[in-house]
Coordinates of C-alpha atoms and ligand atoms in Angstrom, one line a residue:
M11 CA -3.8 -8.3 6.2
T12 CA -0.1 -9.2 6.1
S13 CA 2.1 -6.2 5.8
L14 CA 3.6 -5.9 2.3
T15 CA 7.0 -6.1 3.8
A16 CA 6.2 -9.5 5.3
T17 CA 5.0 -11.0 2.0
P18 CA 7.1 -13.6 0.2
A19 CA 7.6 -11.5 -3.0
W20 CA 8.8 -8.5 -1.0
R21 CA 11.1 -10.6 1.1
D22 CA 12.5 -12.3 -2.0
A23 CA 13.1 -8.9 -3.8
A24 CA 14.7 -7.6 -0.6
G25 CA 16.9 -10.7 -0.6
H26 CA 18.0 -9.9 -4.2
Y27 CA 18.8 -6.4 -3.1
D28 CA 20.9 -7.6 -0.2
A29 CA 22.7 -10.0 -2.4
T30 CA 23.5 -7.5 -5.2
A31 CA 23.8 -4.2 -3.3
G32 CA 27.6 -4.1 -3.8
I33 CA 27.6 -4.8 -7.5
T34 CA 28.5 -1.8 -9.6
L35 CA 26.8 -0.7 -12.8
E36 CA 30.1 -1.3 -14.7
E37 CA 30.2 -4.9 -13.3
L38 CA 26.7 -5.5 -14.4
F39 CA 27.6 -4.4 -17.9
A40 CA 30.7 -6.5 -17.9
A41 CA 28.7 -9.5 -16.8
D42 CA 26.2 -9.2 -19.6
P43 CA 27.2 -7.8 -23.0
Q44 CA 23.5 -7.8 -23.9
R45 CA 22.5 -5.7 -20.9
A46 CA 21.6 -2.6 -22.8
E47 CA 19.3 -4.5 -25.2
R48 CA 17.9 -6.6 -22.3
F49 CA 16.9 -3.5 -20.3
T50 CA 15.5 -1.4 -23.2
R51 CA 11.9 -1.4 -24.4
S52 CA 9.9 0.8 -26.7
A53 CA 6.2 1.7 -27.2
A54 CA 4.1 4.5 -28.7
G55 CA 7.2 6.5 -29.8
V56 CA 8.9 6.3 -26.4
T57 CA 12.0 4.2 -25.7
I58 CA 13.2 3.5 -22.1
D59 CA 16.7 2.3 -21.3
Q60 CA 16.9 1.0 -17.7
S61 CA 20.3 -0.7 -18.2
K62 CA 22.1 2.0 -16.1
T63 CA 20.1 1.0 -13.0
H64 CA 21.4 -1.5 -10.4
L65 CA 19.0 -4.4 -11.1
T66 CA 20.3 -7.8 -12.2
P67 CA 17.9 -9.7 -14.5
A68 CA 17.0 -11.9 -11.5
A69 CA 16.4 -8.9 -9.3
L70 CA 14.1 -7.4 -11.9
A71 CA 12.3 -10.8 -12.2
S72 CA 11.7 -10.7 -8.4
M73 CA 10.2 -7.3 -8.8
F74 CA 7.8 -8.6 -11.4
E75 CA 6.9 -11.4 -8.9
L76 CA 6.0 -8.6 -6.5
A77 CA 3.8 -7.0 -9.1
Y78 CA 2.1 -10.3 -9.7
Q79 CA 1.6 -10.9 -6.0
E80 CA 0.0 -7.5 -5.6
D81 CA -2.1 -8.1 -8.7
V82 CA -1.0 -4.8 -10.3
L83 CA -2.4 -5.7 -13.7
G84 CA -5.6 -6.9 -12.1
W85 CA -6.0 -3.5 -10.6
R86 CA -5.2 -2.0 -14.0
D87 CA -8.1 -3.9 -15.5
R88 CA -10.4 -2.8 -12.6
M89 CA -9.4 0.9 -13.3
L90 CA -9.9 0.5 -17.0
G91 CA -13.2 -1.3 -16.3
G92 CA -14.6 1.7 -14.4
E93 CA -14.6 0.2 -10.9
R94 CA -14.7 2.7 -8.1
I95 CA -11.0 2.2 -7.2
N96 CA -10.8 5.7 -5.8
S97 CA -12.2 4.2 -2.6
T98 CA -12.1 7.2 -0.3
E99 CA -14.1 9.3 -2.7
D100 CA -16.1 6.3 -4.0
R101 CA -15.3 7.2 -7.6
P102 CA -13.9 5.5 -10.7
A103 CA -10.6 6.9 -12.2
L104 CA -11.4 7.1 -15.9
H105 CA -9.0 9.7 -17.3
V106 CA -8.1 7.0 -19.9
A107 CA -11.7 7.3 -21.2
L108 CA -11.0 10.9 -22.1
R109 CA -8.7 9.9 -24.9
T110 CA -9.2 6.2 -25.6
P111 CA -12.7 5.7 -27.0
E112 CA -13.0 2.0 -26.5
L113 CA -12.3 2.6 -22.8
G114 CA -15.2 5.0 -22.6
R115 CA -17.8 2.5 -23.6
L116 CA -19.2 2.2 -20.1
T117 CA -21.8 4.0 -18.0
V118 CA -21.1 6.0 -14.9
E119 CA -23.9 7.5 -12.8
G120 CA -26.3 6.6 -15.6
Q121 CA -24.3 8.4 -18.4
R122 CA -22.3 6.9 -21.2
V123 CA -18.8 8.1 -20.7
D124 CA -17.8 8.2 -24.4
T125 CA -20.9 10.1 -25.3
A126 CA -20.1 12.7 -22.6
V127 CA -16.5 13.0 -23.8
D128 CA -17.5 13.5 -27.4
A129 CA -20.0 16.2 -26.4
V130 CA -17.4 18.1 -24.5
R131 CA -14.9 17.7 -27.4
A132 CA -17.5 19.2 -29.7
R133 CA -18.0 22.2 -27.5
M134 CA -14.3 22.7 -27.2
R135 CA -13.9 22.6 -30.9
E136 CA -16.7 25.2 -31.3
L137 CA -14.9 27.6 -28.9
V138 CA -11.5 27.0 -30.5
D139 CA -12.8 27.5 -34.0
A140 CA -14.6 30.7 -33.0
V141 CA -11.3 32.1 -31.6
R142 CA -8.9 30.8 -34.1
S143 CA -11.1 31.7 -37.1
G144 CA -10.6 35.4 -36.2
H145 CA -14.3 36.0 -36.1
P146 CA -15.5 38.8 -33.8
W147 CA -16.2 37.4 -30.3
G148 CA -19.7 37.9 -29.0
A149 CA -21.5 41.2 -29.4
S150 CA -18.6 43.3 -28.4
A151 CA -16.9 42.5 -31.8
G152 CA -13.4 42.0 -30.5
V153 CA -11.3 39.5 -32.3
I154 CA -9.5 37.4 -29.7
T155 CA -5.7 37.7 -29.8
D156 CA -4.9 36.6 -26.3
V157 CA -6.3 33.8 -24.1
V158 CA -5.6 34.0 -20.3
H159 CA -5.9 30.6 -18.5
I160 CA -6.5 30.9 -14.8
G161 CA -6.1 27.7 -12.8
I162 CA -3.6 26.0 -10.5
G163 CA -2.3 22.5 -9.8
G164 CA -3.9 20.0 -12.2
S165 CA -5.9 22.9 -13.7
D166 CA -2.7 24.6 -14.8
L167 CA 0.4 22.3 -14.9
G168 CA -0.7 20.0 -17.7
P169 CA -2.0 22.7 -20.1
R170 CA 1.0 24.9 -19.3
L171 CA 3.4 22.1 -20.1
A172 CA 1.6 21.1 -23.3
C173 CA 1.4 24.7 -24.6
E174 CA 5.1 25.2 -23.9
A175 CA 5.9 21.9 -25.6
L176 CA 3.7 22.2 -28.7
S177 CA 3.3 25.8 -29.6
S178 CA 5.8 28.0 -31.4
P179 CA 5.9 31.8 -31.3
G180 CA 4.3 33.4 -34.3
E181 CA 2.2 30.5 -35.3
D182 CA -1.5 30.9 -36.0
G183 CA -4.0 31.4 -33.2
P184 CA -4.1 33.4 -30.0
R185 CA -1.3 33.9 -27.6
V186 CA -2.0 31.8 -24.5
H187 CA -1.0 33.0 -21.0
F188 CA -1.2 31.2 -17.6
I189 CA -2.0 32.6 -14.2
A190 CA -1.8 30.3 -11.2
N191 CA -0.3 32.0 -8.1
I192 CA -2.4 34.3 -5.9
D193 CA 0.6 36.6 -5.9
P194 CA -0.7 39.6 -7.9
A195 CA 2.7 39.9 -9.6
E196 CA 1.9 37.0 -11.9
R197 CA -1.4 38.3 -13.1
D198 CA -0.1 41.9 -13.3
A199 CA 2.7 40.6 -15.6
V200 CA 0.2 38.7 -17.8
F201 CA -2.3 41.5 -18.1
A202 CA 0.2 44.2 -18.7
G203 CA -0.2 45.2 -22.3
L204 CA -3.1 43.0 -23.1
D205 CA -6.1 44.6 -24.9
S206 CA -9.2 43.7 -22.8
A207 CA -11.3 43.8 -25.9
R208 CA -9.2 41.1 -27.6
T209 CA -8.8 38.9 -24.5
L210 CA -10.6 35.8 -23.5
V211 CA -10.3 34.5 -19.9
I212 CA -10.6 30.8 -19.0
V213 CA -11.3 30.0 -15.4
A214 CA -10.4 26.4 -14.8
S215 CA -11.2 24.8 -11.5
K216 CA -12.8 21.4 -10.9
T217 CA -14.3 22.6 -7.5
F218 CA -14.7 26.3 -8.5
S219 CA -13.7 27.0 -5.0
T220 CA -9.9 27.2 -5.1
L221 CA -8.8 30.4 -3.4
E222 CA -6.0 31.4 -5.8
T223 CA -8.2 30.8 -8.9
L224 CA -11.2 32.7 -7.7
A225 CA -9.0 35.6 -6.6
N226 CA -7.3 35.8 -10.0
A227 CA -10.7 35.4 -11.7
R228 CA -12.1 38.3 -9.7
A229 CA -9.1 40.5 -10.6
A230 CA -9.4 39.6 -14.3
H231 CA -13.1 40.4 -14.2
G232 CA -12.4 43.8 -12.6
L233 CA -9.9 44.6 -15.3
L234 CA -12.1 43.6 -18.2
A235 CA -15.3 45.2 -16.7
S236 CA -13.5 48.5 -16.1
A237 CA -12.3 48.5 -19.7
L238 CA -15.3 47.1 -21.5
G239 CA -18.3 47.4 -19.1
E240 CA -20.0 44.5 -17.3
A241 CA -21.8 43.0 -20.3
A242 CA -18.9 42.8 -22.7
A243 CA -16.6 41.6 -19.9
A244 CA -19.0 38.8 -19.0
E245 CA -18.9 37.6 -22.6
R246 CA -15.2 37.0 -22.3
F247 CA -15.2 34.4 -19.5
V248 CA -15.2 30.7 -20.1
A249 CA -15.4 28.3 -17.1
I250 CA -14.1 24.7 -17.0
T251 CA -15.4 23.1 -13.9
G252 CA -17.2 20.2 -12.2
R253 CA -19.4 22.8 -10.4
A254 CA -21.4 24.5 -13.1
D255 CA -23.7 25.8 -10.4
R256 CA -20.9 27.8 -8.8
A257 CA -19.6 29.1 -12.2
R258 CA -23.1 30.2 -13.1
E259 CA -23.5 32.0 -9.8
W260 CA -20.1 33.6 -10.3
G261 CA -21.4 35.0 -13.6
V262 CA -20.4 32.7 -16.4
A263 CA -23.1 32.0 -19.0
D264 CA -24.1 28.4 -19.5
E265 CA -23.0 28.3 -23.1
R266 CA -19.5 29.1 -21.9
I267 CA -19.3 26.5 -19.1
L268 CA -17.5 23.3 -20.0
P269 CA -18.0 20.4 -17.6
L270 CA -15.4 18.3 -15.7
P271 CA -16.6 14.9 -14.6
D272 CA -16.1 13.6 -11.1
W273 CA -14.3 10.5 -12.4
V274 CA -11.2 12.6 -13.5
G275 CA -8.8 13.8 -11.0
G276 CA -7.2 17.2 -11.4
R277 CA -3.7 16.0 -12.0
Y278 CA -5.1 13.5 -14.6
S279 CA -7.3 16.1 -16.4
L280 CA -5.2 17.5 -19.3
W281 CA -7.2 15.3 -21.7
S282 CA -10.5 16.8 -20.6
A283 CA -11.8 20.3 -21.2
I284 CA -8.9 21.4 -19.0
G285 CA -6.9 21.1 -22.3
L286 CA -8.9 24.0 -23.8
P287 CA -5.9 26.4 -23.7
V288 CA -3.8 23.8 -25.5
A289 CA -6.4 23.5 -28.3
M290 CA -6.6 27.3 -28.4
A291 CA -2.8 27.6 -28.8
V292 CA -2.2 24.8 -31.3
G293 CA -5.6 23.9 -32.7
M294 CA -8.1 21.2 -31.9
D295 CA -6.6 18.7 -34.3
R296 CA -3.3 18.8 -32.5
F297 CA -4.9 18.6 -29.1
E298 CA -6.7 15.5 -30.3
A299 CA -3.3 14.2 -31.6
L300 CA -2.0 14.7 -28.0
C301 CA -4.9 12.6 -26.8
A302 CA -4.2 10.0 -29.5
G303 CA -0.6 9.7 -28.3
A304 CA -1.9 9.0 -24.8
A305 CA -4.3 6.5 -26.2
A306 CA -1.5 4.6 -27.9
M307 CA 0.3 4.4 -24.5
D308 CA -3.0 3.3 -22.9
R309 CA -3.4 0.4 -25.3
H310 CA 0.2 -0.6 -24.7
F311 CA -0.4 -0.5 -20.9
R312 CA -3.6 -2.6 -21.4
D313 CA -2.2 -5.1 -23.9
A314 CA 1.6 -5.5 -23.5
P315 CA 2.9 -8.5 -21.6
A316 CA 4.1 -7.5 -18.1
E317 CA 7.8 -7.9 -18.9
D318 CA 7.5 -5.5 -21.9
N319 CA 5.1 -3.1 -20.2
L320 CA 6.8 0.3 -20.0
P321 CA 4.8 1.8 -17.1
L322 CA 5.2 -1.4 -15.0
R323 CA 8.9 -1.6 -15.7
L324 CA 9.5 2.0 -14.7
A325 CA 7.4 1.6 -11.6
L326 CA 9.2 -1.6 -10.4
V327 CA 12.6 0.1 -10.8
D328 CA 11.2 3.1 -8.9
I329 CA 10.2 0.9 -6.1
W330 CA 13.6 -0.8 -6.0
Y331 CA 15.3 2.6 -5.5
T332 CA 12.7 3.9 -3.1
N333 CA 12.2 0.9 -0.8
F334 CA 15.5 -1.1 -1.1
V335 CA 18.1 1.5 -2.0
A336 CA 16.1 4.0 0.1
A337 CA 16.8 6.9 -2.2
G338 CA 14.5 9.6 -1.0
C339 CA 14.2 11.4 -4.3
R340 CA 14.2 11.0 -8.1
V341 CA 15.7 13.6 -10.3
I342 CA 14.0 14.6 -13.6
V343 CA 16.1 16.1 -16.3
P344 CA 14.3 16.7 -19.6
Y345 CA 16.9 17.7 -22.3
A346 CA 14.5 19.9 -24.1
H347 CA 13.6 23.6 -23.4
R348 CA 10.1 22.8 -24.5
L349 CA 9.8 20.3 -21.7
R350 CA 11.1 22.6 -19.0
S351 CA 7.8 22.3 -17.0
L352 CA 7.8 18.5 -17.0
P353 CA 9.5 18.3 -13.6
H354 CA 6.8 20.5 -12.1
Y355 CA 4.0 18.5 -13.8
L356 CA 5.5 15.2 -12.5
Q357 CA 5.9 16.6 -9.0
Q358 CA 2.2 17.0 -8.7
L359 CA 1.4 13.8 -10.6
E360 CA 3.7 11.6 -8.5
M361 CA 3.8 13.3 -5.1
E362 CA 0.1 14.2 -4.9
S363 CA -0.8 10.8 -6.1
N364 CA 1.6 8.7 -4.0
G365 CA 2.6 10.9 -1.2
K366 CA 0.5 8.8 1.2
S367 CA 1.2 6.9 4.5
V368 CA -1.9 4.7 4.9
D369 CA -3.0 1.9 2.6
R370 CA -6.3 1.6 0.8
H371 CA -7.7 0.1 4.0
G372 CA -6.5 2.9 6.2
Q373 CA -3.7 0.9 7.8
T374 CA -0.5 2.8 8.5
L375 CA 2.3 1.8 6.2
D376 CA 5.7 0.4 7.5
Y377 CA 7.4 1.2 4.2
A378 CA 8.2 4.3 2.1
T379 CA 6.0 5.5 -0.7
A380 CA 6.5 8.4 -3.2
P381 CA 10.0 9.9 -3.1
A382 CA 10.6 13.6 -3.7
I383 CA 10.5 14.4 -7.4
W384 CA 12.5 17.4 -8.6
G385 CA 14.6 18.6 -11.5
Q386 CA 15.3 21.1 -14.2
Q387 CA 15.7 21.0 -18.0
G388 CA 19.1 20.0 -19.4
T389 CA 21.5 21.4 -20.1
N390 CA 20.7 24.1 -17.5
G391 CA 20.6 21.6 -14.7
Q392 CA 24.2 20.7 -15.4
H393 CA 25.1 24.2 -14.2
A394 CA 22.9 23.9 -11.1
F395 CA 22.9 20.5 -9.4
F396 CA 25.1 18.1 -11.5
Q397 CA 28.0 18.7 -9.1
W398 CA 25.7 17.2 -6.5
L399 CA 24.8 14.3 -8.8
H400 CA 28.4 13.5 -9.6
Q401 CA 30.2 14.1 -6.3
G402 CA 27.5 14.6 -3.7
S403 CA 27.0 12.2 -0.8
W404 CA 23.6 10.9 -2.1
R405 CA 23.2 8.3 -4.8
V406 CA 19.8 8.8 -6.3
P407 CA 18.1 7.7 -9.5
C408 CA 17.9 10.3 -12.3
D409 CA 15.5 10.2 -15.3
I410 CA 17.2 11.6 -18.4
I411 CA 14.5 12.5 -21.0
A412 CA 15.8 13.2 -24.5
V413 CA 14.1 14.0 -27.8
R414 CA 15.4 12.5 -31.0
E415 CA 15.7 15.4 -33.4
P416 CA 19.1 14.9 -35.0
G417 CA 21.0 17.9 -36.5
G418 CA 22.4 21.2 -35.5
D419 CA 22.8 22.0 -31.8
R420 CA 20.3 19.3 -30.9
D421 CA 23.2 16.8 -31.6
A422 CA 25.1 18.6 -28.8
L423 CA 22.0 18.6 -26.6
A424 CA 21.7 14.8 -27.1
A425 CA 25.5 14.4 -26.5
N426 CA 25.0 16.1 -23.1
A427 CA 22.0 13.9 -22.2
F428 CA 23.8 10.7 -23.1
G429 CA 27.3 11.9 -22.1
Q430 CA 26.1 12.9 -18.6
A431 CA 24.4 9.5 -18.1
A432 CA 27.6 7.8 -19.2
A433 CA 29.7 9.9 -16.9
L434 CA 27.4 9.2 -13.9
L435 CA 27.8 5.5 -14.7
A436 CA 31.6 5.5 -15.2
G437 CA 32.9 8.2 -12.9
R438 CA 36.6 8.9 -12.9
D439 CA 39.0 7.3 -10.3
Q440 CA 42.2 8.6 -8.9
E441 CA 44.3 6.2 -11.0
T442 CA 42.9 7.7 -14.1
L443 CA 43.7 11.2 -12.8
R444 CA 47.3 10.1 -12.0
R445 CA 47.8 8.9 -15.5
A446 CA 46.6 12.2 -16.7
D447 CA 49.2 13.9 -14.5
V448 CA 46.8 15.5 -12.1
P449 CA 48.6 16.6 -9.0
E450 CA 48.2 14.1 -6.2
S451 CA 46.8 16.7 -3.9
L452 CA 43.9 17.4 -6.3
R453 CA 43.0 13.8 -7.2
P454 CA 40.6 13.2 -4.2
H455 CA 38.8 16.5 -5.2
R456 CA 38.6 15.7 -8.9
A457 CA 37.8 12.0 -8.6
M458 CA 34.1 11.0 -9.2
P459 CA 32.7 7.7 -7.8
G460 CA 30.4 7.0 -10.7
D461 CA 28.0 4.1 -10.3
R462 CA 25.2 6.7 -10.2
P463 CA 21.9 5.3 -11.7
T464 CA 20.0 6.9 -14.6
T465 CA 17.1 5.8 -16.7
T466 CA 17.0 7.3 -20.2
L467 CA 13.7 8.0 -21.9
L468 CA 14.0 8.8 -25.6
L469 CA 11.1 10.3 -27.5
D470 CA 10.9 9.9 -31.2
G471 CA 10.6 13.6 -31.8
L472 CA 8.5 16.0 -29.7
T473 CA 5.1 15.9 -31.3
P474 CA 1.6 15.9 -29.8
E475 CA 1.6 12.1 -30.0
T476 CA 4.9 11.6 -28.3
L477 CA 4.1 14.1 -25.6
G478 CA 0.7 12.4 -25.0
A479 CA 2.4 9.0 -24.8
L480 CA 5.1 10.3 -22.4
L481 CA 2.5 11.8 -20.0
A482 CA 0.2 8.8 -20.1
L483 CA 3.3 6.6 -19.5
H484 CA 3.8 8.5 -16.2
E485 CA 0.2 8.4 -15.2
H486 CA 0.4 4.6 -15.5
R487 CA 3.9 4.5 -13.9
V488 CA 2.4 6.2 -10.9
F489 CA -0.6 3.9 -10.8
C490 CA 1.6 0.8 -10.9
Q491 CA 3.7 2.1 -8.0
A492 CA 0.6 2.8 -6.0
M493 CA -0.9 -0.7 -6.6
V494 CA 2.3 -2.3 -5.3
W495 CA 2.3 0.1 -2.3
R496 CA -1.4 -0.7 -1.8
I497 CA -2.3 3.0 -1.7
N498 CA -5.0 5.0 -3.4
P499 CA -3.3 7.4 -6.0
F500 CA -6.5 9.2 -6.8
D501 CA -7.3 11.2 -3.7
Q502 CA -5.5 14.1 -2.0
W503 CA -6.8 14.6 1.5
G504 CA -3.3 15.9 2.5
V505 CA -3.9 19.3 0.8
E506 CA -6.9 20.2 2.9
L507 CA -5.4 21.3 6.2
G508 CA -2.9 23.7 4.8
K509 CA -5.6 25.4 2.7
E510 CA -7.9 25.6 5.7
R511 CA -5.2 27.2 8.0
A512 CA -4.2 29.6 5.2
G513 CA -7.8 30.7 4.8
A514 CA -8.2 31.1 8.6
L515 CA -5.1 33.2 8.8
V516 CA -6.1 35.9 6.3
P517 CA -8.4 37.8 8.7
V518 CA -5.7 37.5 11.4
L519 CA -3.1 39.1 9.1
R520 CA -5.5 41.8 8.3
G521 CA -6.1 42.5 12.1
E522 CA -9.7 41.5 11.8
E523 CA -9.2 38.5 14.2
D524 CA -7.0 37.8 17.1
A525 CA -3.9 35.6 16.8
A526 CA -4.2 34.1 20.3
E527 CA -5.1 30.6 19.1
W528 CA -2.1 30.3 16.9
D529 CA 1.3 28.9 17.8
G530 CA 4.0 31.3 19.1
S531 CA 5.9 31.3 15.8
T532 CA 2.8 32.2 13.7
R533 CA 1.8 34.8 16.3
G534 CA 5.3 36.4 16.0
L535 CA 5.2 36.3 12.2
V536 CA 1.7 37.9 12.2
A537 CA 3.0 40.6 14.4
R538 CA 5.9 41.3 12.1
W539 CA 3.6 41.2 9.1
R540 CA 1.4 43.8 10.7
G541 CA 4.4 45.9 11.7
S542 CA 3.7 45.7 15.4
V543 CA 7.3 44.5 16.2
Ligands
F6P12 O1 -3.5 20.8 -5.0 C1 -4.7 20.4 -4.5 C2 -5.7 20.5 -5.7 O2 -7.0 20.0 -5.2 C3 -5.3 19.6 -6.9 O3 -5.5 18.3 -6.7 C4 -6.0 20.3 -8.0 O4 -5.5 20.0 -9.2 C5 -5.8 21.8 -7.6 O5 -5.8 21.8 -6.2 C6 -6.8 22.7 -8.2 O6 -8.1 22.3 -7.8 P1 -9.3 22.9 -8.7 O7 -9.2 22.4 -10.1 O8 -10.5 22.4 -8.0 O9 -9.2 24.4 -8.6

């Protein structure tokens, strides 16, 4: 198969890059007074403004031609139609069916998807109502005041983000806590001060084999059993997993095991039973509103013309900066404290999906794929890395995410979001500094090059619906990138080796096995860990 970089559409887009690389953002705006409108689109309560990126209309058009050449929207339809596009695991990728009913009207492994989704939702609602109603839990008669969610990666990041974004202190319902790391410090902090009799523990793991999650679950069980006895402790465990057999063997009763289907990847699973802690925190109706917001974005992704398709537009500009500008990262700055975990969530979504170097046929790629995704909420990030953004030696794209909630200090928050993007565009040259009587010796140090690209995403408030739409937008953004890059975004073989080596090293660190087979550095570190040097 012809390499992507040798195809007509790629070469044409690359030609547009070569022809426009020297044009600044300010020149682009000067050339087209309608640029802001031309590069702004809205759907499902989310507005994206891509006008502060370096693409001319013709360059963007060439990127659409690349999408057409790679049949991105055809692949979309295959995904939505339940085809096994996760080729290395021979599975469909049907996370959309978890929230968009009409996309669940298909059968996988002999089971109607929508029926299975509805059944799990009903069981979630039962558990949520039992906890939020304040009724005694099980035979041990404790009213649940605290829910501890144990999971990691996709079994943690989505629910954690959604709980932070949507729940407010003091509102009805239990307090929800999250434990992910195997470092006991996290679970010790969570369990300190919790009343075991009023605590429910959710063990979330698609495989029910993740080292961190099982270690934390064992520790939680030990705490509850020592306080309540085995029987009462066992009543307080709920499992969310694709391996009910393992959860049962571990000791979770069938009526408290919620299934995860094979056709949902971990980082795409917020909309499944993995969302249980969100429903516990804010109620089942608001969890379903979260899913409805994602469904609105799904319908937009399915139905909107390519040129108005928000996920596709974002993906094409991402590819422009990754493959033509060769920016090795993208910075995420959500201007909302309640979205402080969004960079972490997007790190897994984008880098675990598209951090690949072979195509869907196993051919090694001769082009870049997922950049590094990092960031921090604004305005905090302005006091951490905005010096780098404004005057550093790297010109990288930055996503500014703002939430439209006018009034009070949120006007100032928005002023920072929009003002920083404007400053990154305009910069400040030495002539301006001269006119401001800045000493000549200081002007080089105080000048800012500007011409630094940003994309602004503006949410119409922060509601379950807009959060759902934002996250679904990014799932589809990642998918569109992957289809252009000809990679499979739904597997994650790259996480295996590190896990295996870590597991093999535990007995060595404990002195139960010899370190001879390990590299010299690891042997030295083992010796230091064991205090023998
Ligand atoms: O990071 C690797 C990974 O497999 C993720 O894809 C997944 O979300 C996470 O570990 C947790 O896996 P599980 O839900 O099976 O515990």
